[in-house]
Tab-separated table of C-alpha atoms and ligand atoms in Angstrom:
chain	number	residue	atom	x	y	z
A	24	UNK	CA	0.000	0.000	0.000
A	25	UNK	CA	1.402	3.403	-0.995
A	26	UNK	CA	1.094	6.248	1.556
A	27	UNK	CA	-0.318	9.326	-0.182
A	28	UNK	CA	-1.662	12.725	0.736
A	29	UNK	CA	-4.813	11.726	-1.171
A	30	UNK	CA	-5.137	7.946	-0.755
A	31	UNK	CA	-8.049	7.898	-3.225
A	32	UNK	CA	-5.444	8.178	-5.997
A	33	UNK	CA	-4.091	4.720	-5.276
A	34	UNK	CA	-6.553	2.571	-7.176
A	35	UNK	CA	-6.332	-1.191	-7.335
A	36	UNK	CA	-9.192	-1.873	-9.738
A	37	UNK	CA	-9.585	-1.333	-13.472
A	38	UNK	CA	-11.840	1.419	-14.756
A	39	UNK	CA	-14.569	0.495	-17.241
A	40	UNK	CA	-17.645	2.498	-18.097
A	41	UNK	CA	-17.206	4.803	-15.117
A	42	UNK	CA	-16.932	1.918	-12.645
A	43	UNK	CA	-14.023	0.439	-10.713
A	44	UNK	CA	-14.032	-3.253	-11.561
A	45	UNK	CA	-12.292	-6.561	-10.909
A	46	UNK	CA	-11.468	-9.088	-13.628
A	47	UNK	CA	-14.444	-11.248	-14.548
A	48	UNK	CA	-12.214	-14.256	-13.755
A	49	UNK	CA	-11.113	-12.736	-10.415
A	50	UNK	CA	-7.441	-12.949	-11.497
A	51	UNK	CA	-4.955	-10.324	-10.295
A	52	UNK	CA	-1.456	-9.038	-11.133
A	53	UNK	CA	1.004	-8.189	-8.385
A	54	UNK	CA	3.016	-5.031	-8.904
A	55	UNK	CA	6.481	-4.560	-7.405
A	56	UNK	CA	8.789	-1.632	-6.776
A	57	UNK	CA	11.765	-2.188	-9.133
A	58	UNK	CA	14.137	-0.607	-6.630
A	59	UNK	CA	13.715	-3.140	-3.811
A	60	UNK	CA	11.147	-5.587	-5.191
A	61	UNK	CA	8.654	-4.811	-2.408
A	62	UNK	CA	5.058	-5.515	-3.288
A	63	UNK	CA	3.154	-2.299	-3.975
A	64	UNK	CA	-0.254	-3.863	-4.492
A	65	UNK	CA	-2.255	-5.750	-7.065
A	66	UNK	CA	-4.597	-4.888	-9.918
A	67	UNK	CA	-7.115	-7.000	-11.838
A	68	UNK	CA	-5.778	-9.221	-14.587
A	69	UNK	CA	-8.441	-8.590	-17.199
A	70	UNK	CA	-9.110	-10.833	-20.141
A	71	UNK	CA	-10.546	-10.466	-23.618
A	72	UNK	CA	-14.129	-10.513	-22.382
A	73	UNK	CA	-13.443	-7.502	-20.150
A	74	UNK	CA	-11.711	-5.752	-23.024
A	75	UNK	CA	-14.726	-6.278	-25.287
A	76	UNK	CA	-16.936	-4.808	-22.548
A	77	UNK	CA	-14.706	-1.757	-22.335
A	78	UNK	CA	-14.778	-1.301	-26.115
A	79	UNK	CA	-18.575	-1.508	-26.080
A	80	UNK	CA	-18.752	1.063	-23.288
A	81	UNK	CA	-16.428	3.362	-25.231
A	82	UNK	CA	-18.489	2.897	-28.412
A	83	UNK	CA	-21.706	3.781	-26.568
A	84	UNK	CA	-20.116	6.801	-24.864
A	85	UNK	CA	-18.798	8.033	-28.218
A	86	UNK	CA	-22.359	8.782	-29.385
A	87	UNK	CA	-22.684	11.360	-26.613
A	88	UNK	CA	-19.104	12.640	-26.236
A	89	UNK	CA	-18.634	13.502	-29.928
A	90	UNK	CA	-21.723	15.721	-29.738
A	91	UNK	CA	-20.458	17.775	-26.820
A	92	UNK	CA	-19.464	21.204	-27.995
A	93	UNK	CA	-15.723	21.658	-28.306
A	94	UNK	CA	-15.936	24.213	-25.501
A	95	UNK	CA	-17.569	21.668	-23.165
A	96	UNK	CA	-14.949	19.000	-23.920
A	97	UNK	CA	-12.243	21.606	-23.489
A	98	UNK	CA	-13.526	22.597	-20.067
A	99	UNK	CA	-13.452	19.011	-18.778
A	100	UNK	CA	-9.955	18.473	-20.172
A	101	UNK	CA	-8.820	21.710	-18.544
A	102	UNK	CA	-10.209	20.568	-15.186
A	103	UNK	CA	-8.385	17.250	-15.578
A	104	UNK	CA	-5.167	19.156	-16.242
A	105	UNK	CA	-5.647	21.309	-13.138
A	106	UNK	CA	-6.309	18.251	-10.983
A	107	UNK	CA	-3.100	16.629	-12.228
A	108	UNK	CA	-1.105	19.692	-11.217
A	109	UNK	CA	-2.840	19.822	-7.833
A	110	UNK	CA	-1.698	16.245	-7.213
A	111	UNK	CA	1.819	16.341	-8.648
A	112	UNK	CA	3.420	15.031	-5.457
A	113	UNK	CA	1.138	12.024	-5.101
A	114	UNK	CA	1.224	11.200	-8.805
A	115	UNK	CA	5.035	11.430	-8.831
A	116	UNK	CA	5.303	9.206	-5.780
A	117	UNK	CA	3.140	6.532	-7.391
A	118	UNK	CA	5.209	6.815	-10.566
A	119	UNK	CA	8.578	6.512	-8.832
A	120	UNK	CA	7.488	3.598	-6.693
A	121	UNK	CA	6.230	1.555	-9.629
A	122	UNK	CA	8.711	2.664	-12.271
A	123	UNK	CA	11.896	3.574	-10.389
A	124	UNK	CA	12.814	6.957	-11.909
A	125	UNK	CA	13.983	9.630	-9.428
A	126	UNK	CA	11.093	11.512	-7.901
A	127	UNK	CA	12.282	14.875	-9.305
A	128	UNK	CA	12.189	13.303	-12.773
A	129	UNK	CA	8.788	11.784	-11.994
A	130	UNK	CA	7.463	15.231	-11.103
A	131	UNK	CA	8.862	16.437	-14.427
A	132	UNK	CA	6.965	13.639	-16.159
A	133	UNK	CA	3.701	14.535	-14.394
A	134	UNK	CA	4.043	18.163	-15.505
A	135	UNK	CA	5.050	17.045	-19.012
A	136	UNK	CA	2.053	14.673	-19.109
A	137	UNK	CA	-0.330	17.353	-17.849
A	138	UNK	CA	0.965	19.821	-20.426
A	139	UNK	CA	-0.522	17.644	-23.205
A	140	UNK	CA	-3.886	17.838	-21.500
A	141	UNK	CA	-3.659	21.611	-21.224
A	142	UNK	CA	-2.509	21.942	-24.825
A	143	UNK	CA	-5.255	19.743	-26.258
A	144	UNK	CA	-7.909	21.361	-24.064
A	145	UNK	CA	-7.019	24.444	-26.084
A	146	UNK	CA	-6.699	22.656	-29.422
A	147	UNK	CA	-10.171	21.096	-28.964
A	148	UNK	CA	-11.574	24.485	-29.931
A	149	UNK	CA	-9.484	24.712	-33.099
A	150	UNK	CA	-10.388	21.610	-35.075
A	151	UNK	CA	-11.065	23.770	-38.092
A	152	UNK	CA	-12.237	22.689	-41.521
A	153	UNK	CA	-11.807	24.410	-44.890
A	154	UNK	CA	-13.726	25.998	-47.698
A	155	UNK	CA	-12.093	25.253	-51.055
A	156	UNK	CA	-12.830	27.128	-54.321
A	157	UNK	CA	-15.120	24.803	-56.308
A	158	UNK	CA	-14.249	23.099	-59.606
A	159	UNK	CA	-17.398	24.410	-61.340
A	160	UNK	CA	-19.255	27.710	-61.125
A	161	UNK	CA	-22.210	25.976	-59.386
A	162	UNK	CA	-19.957	23.969	-57.063
A	163	UNK	CA	-18.849	24.701	-53.495
A	164	UNK	CA	-16.472	22.536	-51.484
A	165	UNK	CA	-16.317	22.294	-47.720
A	166	UNK	CA	-14.096	20.111	-45.551
A	167	UNK	CA	-14.890	19.085	-41.990
A	168	UNK	CA	-12.941	17.023	-39.478
A	169	UNK	CA	-14.756	14.414	-37.400
A	170	UNK	CA	-13.542	12.247	-34.499
A	171	UNK	CA	-12.528	8.770	-35.655
A	172	UNK	CA	-14.423	6.956	-32.875
A	173	UNK	CA	-13.124	4.521	-30.281
A	174	UNK	CA	-9.334	4.658	-29.840
A	175	UNK	CA	-7.288	1.767	-28.447
A	176	UNK	CA	-4.152	3.105	-26.747
A	177	UNK	CA	-1.370	0.762	-25.695
A	178	UNK	CA	1.210	2.490	-23.541
A	179	UNK	CA	4.637	1.605	-22.099
A	180	UNK	CA	6.159	1.373	-18.619
A	181	UNK	CA	8.920	3.954	-19.158
A	182	UNK	CA	6.510	6.915	-19.075
A	183	UNK	CA	3.481	5.526	-17.234
A	184	UNK	CA	1.792	8.918	-17.113
A	185	UNK	CA	2.889	11.063	-20.058
A	186	UNK	CA	2.514	8.461	-22.803
A	187	UNK	CA	-1.127	8.095	-21.786
A	188	UNK	CA	-1.934	11.800	-21.749
A	189	UNK	CA	0.033	12.430	-24.956
A	190	UNK	CA	-2.215	9.928	-26.754
A	191	UNK	CA	-5.572	10.388	-25.153
A	192	UNK	CA	-5.696	14.161	-24.650
A	193	UNK	CA	-5.843	14.789	-28.427
A	194	UNK	CA	-8.233	11.859	-28.867
A	195	UNK	CA	-10.612	13.198	-26.218
A	196	UNK	CA	-10.268	16.749	-27.504
A	197	UNK	CA	-11.282	15.599	-30.983
A	198	UNK	CA	-14.369	13.827	-29.577
A	199	UNK	CA	-13.080	10.244	-29.511
A	200	UNK	CA	-13.457	7.847	-26.574
A	201	UNK	CA	-10.608	5.647	-25.397
A	202	UNK	CA	-9.693	2.194	-24.134
A	203	UNK	CA	-6.220	2.229	-22.627
A	204	UNK	CA	-3.995	-0.711	-21.873
A	205	UNK	CA	-1.090	0.477	-19.694
A	206	UNK	CA	1.893	-1.728	-19.004
A	207	UNK	CA	1.225	-4.335	-16.323
A	208	UNK	CA	4.490	-3.202	-14.698
A	209	UNK	CA	3.170	0.332	-14.059
A	210	UNK	CA	-0.630	0.301	-13.867
A	211	UNK	CA	-1.096	2.564	-10.828
A	212	UNK	CA	-0.172	5.797	-12.611
A	213	UNK	CA	-2.787	5.050	-15.260
A	214	UNK	CA	-5.451	4.294	-12.664
A	215	UNK	CA	-4.648	7.493	-10.754
A	216	UNK	CA	-5.211	9.413	-13.986
A	217	UNK	CA	-8.579	7.676	-14.342
A	218	UNK	CA	-9.563	8.702	-10.805
A	219	UNK	CA	-8.748	12.322	-11.620
A	220	UNK	CA	-10.598	12.024	-14.931
A	221	UNK	CA	-13.695	10.877	-13.039
A	222	UNK	CA	-13.341	13.863	-10.705
A	223	UNK	CA	-12.931	16.177	-13.697
A	224	UNK	CA	-16.309	15.099	-15.074
A	225	UNK	CA	-15.658	12.818	-18.047
A	226	UNK	CA	-18.877	10.851	-18.615
A	227	UNK	CA	-18.791	7.058	-18.030
A	228	UNK	CA	-17.258	5.098	-20.897
A	229	UNK	CA	-15.256	8.003	-22.336
A	230	UNK	CA	-12.042	6.816	-20.638
A	231	UNK	CA	-11.557	3.120	-19.862
A	232	UNK	CA	-8.420	1.554	-18.377
A	233	UNK	CA	-7.711	-2.155	-18.669
A	234	UNK	CA	-5.040	-3.709	-16.503
A	235	UNK	CA	-3.862	-7.049	-17.817
A	236	UNK	CA	-0.881	-9.348	-18.024
A	237	UNK	CA	-2.112	-10.754	-21.326
A	238	UNK	CA	-0.873	-7.999	-23.606
A	239	UNK	CA	-1.009	-10.252	-26.660
A	240	UNK	CA	-4.693	-11.180	-26.267
A	241	UNK	CA	-5.795	-7.654	-25.384
A	242	UNK	CA	-3.709	-6.231	-28.218
A	243	UNK	CA	-5.377	-8.685	-30.582
A	244	UNK	CA	-8.867	-7.685	-29.415
A	245	UNK	CA	-8.109	-3.962	-29.659
A	246	UNK	CA	-6.651	-4.341	-33.146
A	247	UNK	CA	-9.369	-6.630	-34.475
A	248	UNK	CA	-12.600	-5.440	-32.857
A	249	UNK	CA	-14.438	-3.479	-35.573
A	250	UNK	CA	-15.729	-0.973	-33.017
A	251	UNK	CA	-12.159	0.262	-32.450
A	252	UNK	CA	-11.343	2.734	-35.197
A	253	UNK	CA	-7.818	3.727	-34.297
A	254	UNK	CA	-4.822	2.192	-32.550
A	255	UNK	CA	-2.069	4.249	-30.982
A	256	UNK	CA	0.902	2.309	-29.697
A	257	UNK	CA	4.144	3.248	-27.979
A	258	UNK	CA	6.584	0.413	-27.502
A	259	UNK	CA	8.998	-1.840	-29.318
A	260	UNK	CA	9.251	-2.075	-33.086
A	261	UNK	CA	8.802	-5.855	-32.793
A	262	UNK	CA	5.391	-5.530	-31.084
A	263	UNK	CA	4.446	-2.560	-33.288
A	264	UNK	CA	4.829	-4.749	-36.365
A	265	UNK	CA	2.543	-7.406	-34.872
A	266	UNK	CA	-0.121	-4.808	-34.042
A	267	UNK	CA	0.182	-3.287	-37.514
A	268	UNK	CA	-0.399	-6.669	-39.148
A	269	UNK	CA	-3.392	-7.314	-36.920
A	270	UNK	CA	-4.887	-3.862	-37.491
A	271	UNK	CA	-4.572	-4.340	-41.264
A	272	UNK	CA	-7.467	-6.799	-41.347
A	273	UNK	CA	-9.983	-4.155	-40.356
A	274	UNK	CA	-7.964	-1.321	-41.957
A	275	UNK	CA	-7.719	0.773	-38.813
A	276	UNK	CA	-6.087	4.126	-38.562
A	277	UNK	CA	-2.801	3.553	-36.718
A	278	UNK	CA	-0.068	5.585	-35.002
A	279	UNK	CA	3.159	3.893	-34.004
A	280	UNK	CA	5.808	5.370	-31.731
A	281	UNK	CA	8.429	2.639	-31.768
A	282	UNK	CA	12.072	2.058	-30.948
A	283	UNK	CA	15.043	4.302	-31.620
A	284	UNK	CA	18.806	4.156	-32.085
A	285	UNK	CA	19.590	7.838	-31.695
A	286	UNK	CA	22.937	9.179	-32.890
A	287	UNK	CA	24.480	11.997	-30.845
A	288	UNK	CA	27.201	13.707	-32.870
A	289	UNK	CA	29.868	16.061	-31.534
A	290	UNK	CA	31.620	17.971	-34.331
A	291	UNK	CA	35.073	19.452	-33.864
A	292	UNK	CA	33.751	23.028	-33.621
A	293	UNK	CA	31.238	22.126	-30.893
A	294	UNK	CA	31.084	23.650	-27.444
A	295	UNK	CA	32.357	20.471	-25.789
A	296	UNK	CA	31.097	21.354	-22.309
A	297	UNK	CA	27.604	21.933	-23.675
A	298	UNK	CA	27.829	18.673	-25.609
A	299	UNK	CA	28.743	16.788	-22.434
A	300	UNK	CA	25.788	18.350	-20.643
A	301	UNK	CA	23.491	17.412	-23.525
A	302	UNK	CA	24.858	13.869	-23.656
A	303	UNK	CA	24.291	13.366	-19.929
A	304	UNK	CA	20.732	14.678	-20.218
A	305	UNK	CA	19.813	12.636	-23.263
A	306	UNK	CA	21.649	9.446	-22.305
A	307	UNK	CA	20.891	9.051	-18.595
A	308	UNK	CA	17.317	10.348	-18.400
A	309	UNK	CA	15.187	7.586	-16.859
A	310	UNK	CA	18.351	5.438	-16.536
A	311	UNK	CA	18.612	5.403	-20.324
A	312	UNK	CA	15.152	3.929	-20.727
A	313	UNK	CA	13.564	6.276	-23.260
A	314	UNK	CA	13.084	5.825	-26.991
A	315	UNK	CA	14.827	9.138	-27.581
A	316	UNK	CA	17.886	8.482	-25.405
A	317	UNK	CA	21.107	8.941	-27.332
A	318	UNK	CA	22.243	5.447	-28.198
A	319	UNK	CA	25.397	5.885	-30.266
A	320	UNK	CA	27.564	8.894	-29.462
A	321	UNK	CA	29.991	10.000	-32.199
A	322	UNK	CA	32.788	12.460	-31.433
A	323	UNK	CA	35.070	13.891	-34.124
A	324	UNK	CA	38.794	13.005	-33.886
A	325	UNK	CA	39.979	16.455	-32.815
A	326	UNK	CA	37.630	16.667	-29.811
A	327	UNK	CA	37.303	12.941	-29.039
A	328	UNK	CA	39.717	12.804	-26.080
A	329	UNK	CA	38.479	16.033	-24.539
A	330	UNK	CA	34.828	14.973	-24.903
A	331	UNK	CA	35.412	11.516	-23.472
A	332	UNK	CA	37.442	12.829	-20.518
A	333	UNK	CA	34.778	15.392	-19.634
A	334	UNK	CA	31.962	12.900	-20.112
A	335	UNK	CA	33.705	10.417	-17.801
A	336	UNK	CA	34.025	13.137	-15.145
A	337	UNK	CA	30.342	14.077	-15.489
A	338	UNK	CA	29.357	10.408	-15.186
A	339	UNK	CA	31.252	10.182	-11.882
A	340	UNK	CA	28.904	12.898	-10.551
A	341	UNK	CA	25.766	10.823	-11.186
A	342	UNK	CA	24.206	9.467	-7.996
A	343	UNK	CA	22.530	6.093	-8.280
A	344	UNK	CA	19.992	4.681	-5.837
A	345	UNK	CA	16.415	4.732	-4.661
A	346	UNK	CA	14.419	7.185	-6.763
A	347	UNK	CA	12.511	8.224	-3.654
A	348	UNK	CA	15.703	9.671	-2.137
A	349	UNK	CA	16.697	13.252	-2.751
A	350	UNK	CA	19.735	13.752	-4.961
A	351	UNK	CA	19.453	10.419	-6.807
A	352	UNK	CA	19.806	10.872	-10.581
A	353	UNK	CA	19.651	7.296	-11.826
A	354	UNK	CA	17.384	4.591	-10.419
A	355	UNK	CA	16.867	0.926	-11.220
A	356	UNK	CA	16.117	-0.641	-14.565
A	357	UNK	CA	12.580	-1.879	-14.827
A	358	UNK	CA	13.102	-5.636	-14.500
A	359	UNK	CA	15.798	-8.317	-14.344
A	360	UNK	CA	15.728	-9.065	-18.062
A	361	UNK	CA	16.457	-5.372	-18.803
A	362	UNK	CA	19.529	-5.557	-16.602
A	363	UNK	CA	20.764	-8.802	-18.167
A	364	UNK	CA	20.358	-7.292	-21.625
A	365	UNK	CA	22.514	-4.304	-20.684
A	366	UNK	CA	25.099	-6.660	-19.159
A	367	UNK	CA	25.156	-8.631	-22.409
A	368	UNK	CA	25.731	-5.475	-24.461
A	369	UNK	CA	28.639	-4.347	-22.295
A	370	UNK	CA	30.197	-7.812	-22.244
A	371	UNK	CA	29.906	-8.015	-26.021
A	372	UNK	CA	31.672	-4.641	-26.364
A	373	UNK	CA	34.465	-5.715	-23.995
A	374	UNK	CA	34.870	-9.072	-25.744
A	375	UNK	CA	35.236	-7.263	-29.060
A	376	UNK	CA	37.920	-4.893	-27.783
A	377	UNK	CA	36.208	-1.772	-26.382
A	378	UNK	CA	37.407	-0.077	-23.193
A	379	UNK	CA	35.111	0.590	-20.237
A	380	UNK	CA	36.123	3.993	-18.894
A	381	UNK	CA	33.396	4.299	-16.249
A	382	UNK	CA	30.890	1.884	-14.693
A	383	UNK	CA	30.444	-1.309	-16.647
A	384	UNK	CA	28.630	-3.504	-14.153
A	385	UNK	CA	25.634	-3.967	-11.900
A	386	UNK	CA	25.815	-1.699	-8.867
A	387	UNK	CA	26.857	-3.318	-5.618
A	388	UNK	CA	23.879	-3.956	-3.300
A	389	UNK	CA	21.275	-2.937	-5.876
A	390	UNK	CA	19.661	-5.733	-7.841
A	391	UNK	CA	18.409	-3.698	-10.772
A	392	UNK	CA	20.753	-0.721	-10.929
A	393	UNK	CA	23.388	-0.729	-13.636
A	394	UNK	CA	26.236	1.720	-13.116
A	395	UNK	CA	26.298	4.677	-15.539
A	396	UNK	CA	28.790	3.403	-18.073
A	397	UNK	CA	31.138	4.921	-20.638
A	398	UNK	CA	32.575	2.762	-23.406
A	399	UNK	CA	35.352	4.138	-25.574
A	400	UNK	CA	36.621	3.061	-28.983
A	401	UNK	CA	33.642	0.794	-29.744
A	402	UNK	CA	33.210	-0.527	-33.272
A	403	UNK	CA	30.301	-0.983	-35.635
A	404	UNK	CA	30.581	-4.750	-35.102
A	405	UNK	CA	29.378	-4.422	-31.533
A	406	UNK	CA	25.831	-4.832	-30.265
A	407	UNK	CA	25.874	-1.292	-28.822
A	408	UNK	CA	25.982	0.008	-32.392
A	409	UNK	CA	22.907	-1.875	-33.620
A	410	UNK	CA	20.720	-2.498	-30.584
A	411	UNK	CA	18.524	-0.046	-28.712
A	412	UNK	CA	20.443	-0.070	-25.411
A	413	UNK	CA	17.641	1.090	-23.092
A	414	UNK	CA	20.046	1.409	-20.202
A	415	UNK	CA	22.680	3.816	-18.822
A	416	UNK	CA	25.470	2.870	-21.231
A	417	UNK	CA	27.167	5.459	-23.434
A	418	UNK	CA	29.392	4.124	-26.235
A	419	UNK	CA	31.465	6.903	-27.845
A	420	UNK	CA	32.600	6.221	-31.422
A	421	UNK	CA	35.353	8.227	-33.150
A	422	UNK	CA	34.804	9.676	-36.625
A	423	UNK	CA	36.778	11.862	-38.986
A	424	UNK	CA	34.497	13.454	-41.621
A	425	UNK	CA	30.963	14.812	-41.913
A	426	UNK	CA	30.125	12.355	-44.716
A	427	UNK	CA	31.379	9.439	-42.631
A	428	UNK	CA	29.306	10.348	-39.564
A	429	UNK	CA	26.144	10.962	-41.580
A	430	UNK	CA	26.495	7.513	-43.097
A	431	UNK	CA	27.056	5.979	-39.646
A	432	UNK	CA	24.181	7.904	-38.071
A	433	UNK	CA	21.771	6.779	-40.786
A	434	UNK	CA	23.014	3.186	-40.780
A	435	UNK	CA	20.041	1.847	-38.825
A	436	UNK	CA	16.446	0.855	-39.476
A	437	UNK	CA	15.359	3.283	-36.786
A	438	UNK	CA	14.588	6.960	-37.337
A	439	UNK	CA	13.235	8.558	-34.173
A	440	UNK	CA	15.520	11.101	-32.455
A	441	UNK	CA	18.971	12.384	-33.380
A	442	UNK	CA	21.253	15.036	-31.913
A	443	UNK	CA	24.327	16.959	-32.916
A	444	UNK	CA	26.562	19.723	-31.599
A	445	UNK	CA	28.489	22.160	-33.792
A	446	UNK	CA	28.712	25.839	-34.695
A	447	UNK	CA	29.200	26.095	-38.473
A	448	UNK	CA	25.729	27.158	-39.622
A	449	UNK	CA	26.049	25.740	-43.126
A	450	UNK	CA	27.049	22.377	-41.715
A	451	UNK	CA	24.201	22.575	-39.209
A	452	UNK	CA	21.711	22.880	-42.056
A	453	UNK	CA	23.376	20.157	-44.139
A	454	UNK	CA	23.489	17.696	-41.264
A	455	UNK	CA	19.979	18.442	-40.007
A	456	UNK	CA	18.638	17.818	-43.504
A	457	UNK	CA	20.707	14.691	-44.057
A	458	UNK	CA	19.758	12.905	-40.838
A	459	UNK	CA	17.018	10.363	-41.552
A	460	UNK	CA	15.117	10.969	-38.340
A	461	UNK	CA	11.773	12.424	-37.304
A	462	UNK	CA	13.417	14.684	-34.723
A	463	UNK	CA	16.755	16.472	-34.616
A	464	UNK	CA	18.223	18.187	-31.545
A	465	UNK	CA	20.755	20.835	-32.564
A	466	UNK	CA	23.035	21.864	-29.703
A	467	UNK	CA	20.572	20.373	-27.222
A	468	UNK	CA	20.005	16.957	-25.715
A	469	UNK	CA	16.427	17.652	-24.666
A	470	UNK	CA	13.864	17.812	-27.441
A	471	UNK	CA	10.628	16.588	-25.861
A	472	UNK	CA	7.936	19.218	-25.472
A	473	UNK	CA	4.186	19.477	-25.890
A	474	UNK	CA	4.473	22.132	-28.550
A	475	UNK	CA	6.536	20.116	-31.053
A	476	UNK	CA	5.548	17.074	-33.149
A	477	UNK	CA	7.039	13.959	-31.536
A	478	UNK	CA	7.462	10.949	-33.799
A	479	UNK	CA	9.682	8.924	-36.043
A	480	UNK	CA	10.246	7.647	-39.548
A	481	UNK	CA	11.533	4.318	-40.916
A	482	UNK	CA	10.997	1.496	-38.398
A	483	UNK	CA	10.524	3.996	-35.572
A	484	UNK	CA	6.955	4.398	-36.756
A	485	UNK	CA	4.619	7.085	-37.975
A	486	UNK	CA	2.083	9.559	-36.690
A	487	UNK	CA	2.906	12.598	-34.576
A	488	UNK	CA	2.094	13.291	-30.933
A	489	UNK	CA	1.816	16.729	-29.348
A	490	UNK	CA	1.822	20.083	-31.180
A	491	UNK	CA	-0.776	21.374	-33.626
A	492	UNK	CA	-0.304	18.133	-35.622
A	493	UNK	CA	-1.167	15.804	-32.722
A	494	UNK	CA	-4.915	15.952	-33.190
A	495	UNK	CA	-4.736	14.990	-36.887
A	496	UNK	CA	-4.279	11.334	-35.999
A	497	UNK	CA	-7.682	11.290	-34.270
A	498	UNK	CA	-9.876	12.867	-36.926
A	499	UNK	CA	-11.266	11.809	-40.277
A	500	UNK	CA	-11.369	14.401	-43.013
A	501	UNK	CA	-14.692	14.600	-44.797
A	502	UNK	CA	-15.145	16.582	-47.979
A	503	UNK	CA	-18.596	17.780	-49.062
A	504	UNK	CA	-19.212	18.780	-52.652
A	505	UNK	CA	-22.189	21.132	-52.982
A	506	UNK	CA	-23.736	21.229	-56.462
A	507	UNK	CA	-26.486	23.326	-58.038
A	508	UNK	CA	-25.387	26.532	-56.386
A	509	UNK	CA	-26.531	28.919	-59.117
B	194	SIN	C1	9.524	7.683	-25.061
B	194	SIN	O1	10.579	7.262	-24.672
B	194	SIN	O2	8.738	6.937	-25.646
B	194	SIN	C2	9.071	9.109	-24.892
B	194	SIN	C3	10.124	10.018	-24.483
B	194	SIN	C4	9.699	11.469	-24.456
B	194	SIN	O3	8.529	11.823	-24.630
B	194	SIN	O4	10.580	12.277	-24.265
């Protein structure tokens, strides 16, 4: 049981059609704190039948919700946003306990998550159509945008709050209703959001949250049930491909925010100190467990030694430990298999000749904490070059020319985030245009914000979240041709 200022935020039931419910089978999932493996509580382990019920509730609620005026939907969203800010401390505590990230970072995530709700409360009022000059003198053309219907949102454990709000705030703003499947590792943040949504005044069935350990079966139901009109998924490229195939049968609208293999390039004219700061921010956020974390760092020959020395020093300043403790910057990885994967990557690099300049192993006395690690002189033959690391390991590759580093940076199936540091403005333009990525950070390691379109290309997916573009994924465009206007 988690001690909170407002204990009502700690929910241990799923939320369907405005009711807190158990699984129809009575099954439950136990949820543990990744820092010390203490039991936090349990939530229902719902099955397909429960999922179908939630979809039906969302489909029924859609008939009413889509007809609310934009102003009325906006007001409820705004209230939900305010409630999230009023409960930042409790929401962050829940998040840290179930996910492990430091509580200061968790508070950042709650504010980041809430900012999507604020933004789309405003955007709800701006789902404008068009009037297009007709193709005949008696013709008039109008375009309207309508909500797609029921949205199935499947969200990950690394951002248990913000990945939900980033998907469902635009959906709700547009007039859609939602069925959300959060990760079974971090369900409490999702349920706390549902409690606040109920307080904010969303009608029953508009927001439904399914907790389950059977991601495959629920994913199948969400992608195949004809009442679901849109799927939005954040997670691995492997699972994204499965969902895409499944959604193809009923030709659903789909958004995919999948894996990344972000390059972080330091050119020889870069402000090296700033680059180190950016690398620390983008690499070690959430212990390296974000899709936009820099994965492969490339430093140009002339600044390689200076960059690596300064990065090693900055890594020594990182404090690892319990995310609930003040001053901790890096917490545990989410589960044992995540830690073993990171160990495998580092071992592979060492076996193939790389040097470990900092960290390199599991922290003493902490089961799931991996020490912030710096690997120098890695090669393209190593797993750290190809794989999404999803852990606090920074391999720094050496390069000599712009053409060489562009080729290396683009040598991946992924295309989510990329970063580079340099001062020559012509090169900045050339490189930004040449990088095959949906997002480019130029002289910054932090690119995530509500106001910009978040999303990838290639096997990192498609669709954009946040910004003025974020609502597009939740509306259908309808064109009306008016004849006989003479
Ligand atoms: C993610 O890792 O999927 C999201 C990261 C972000 O929004 O910054």
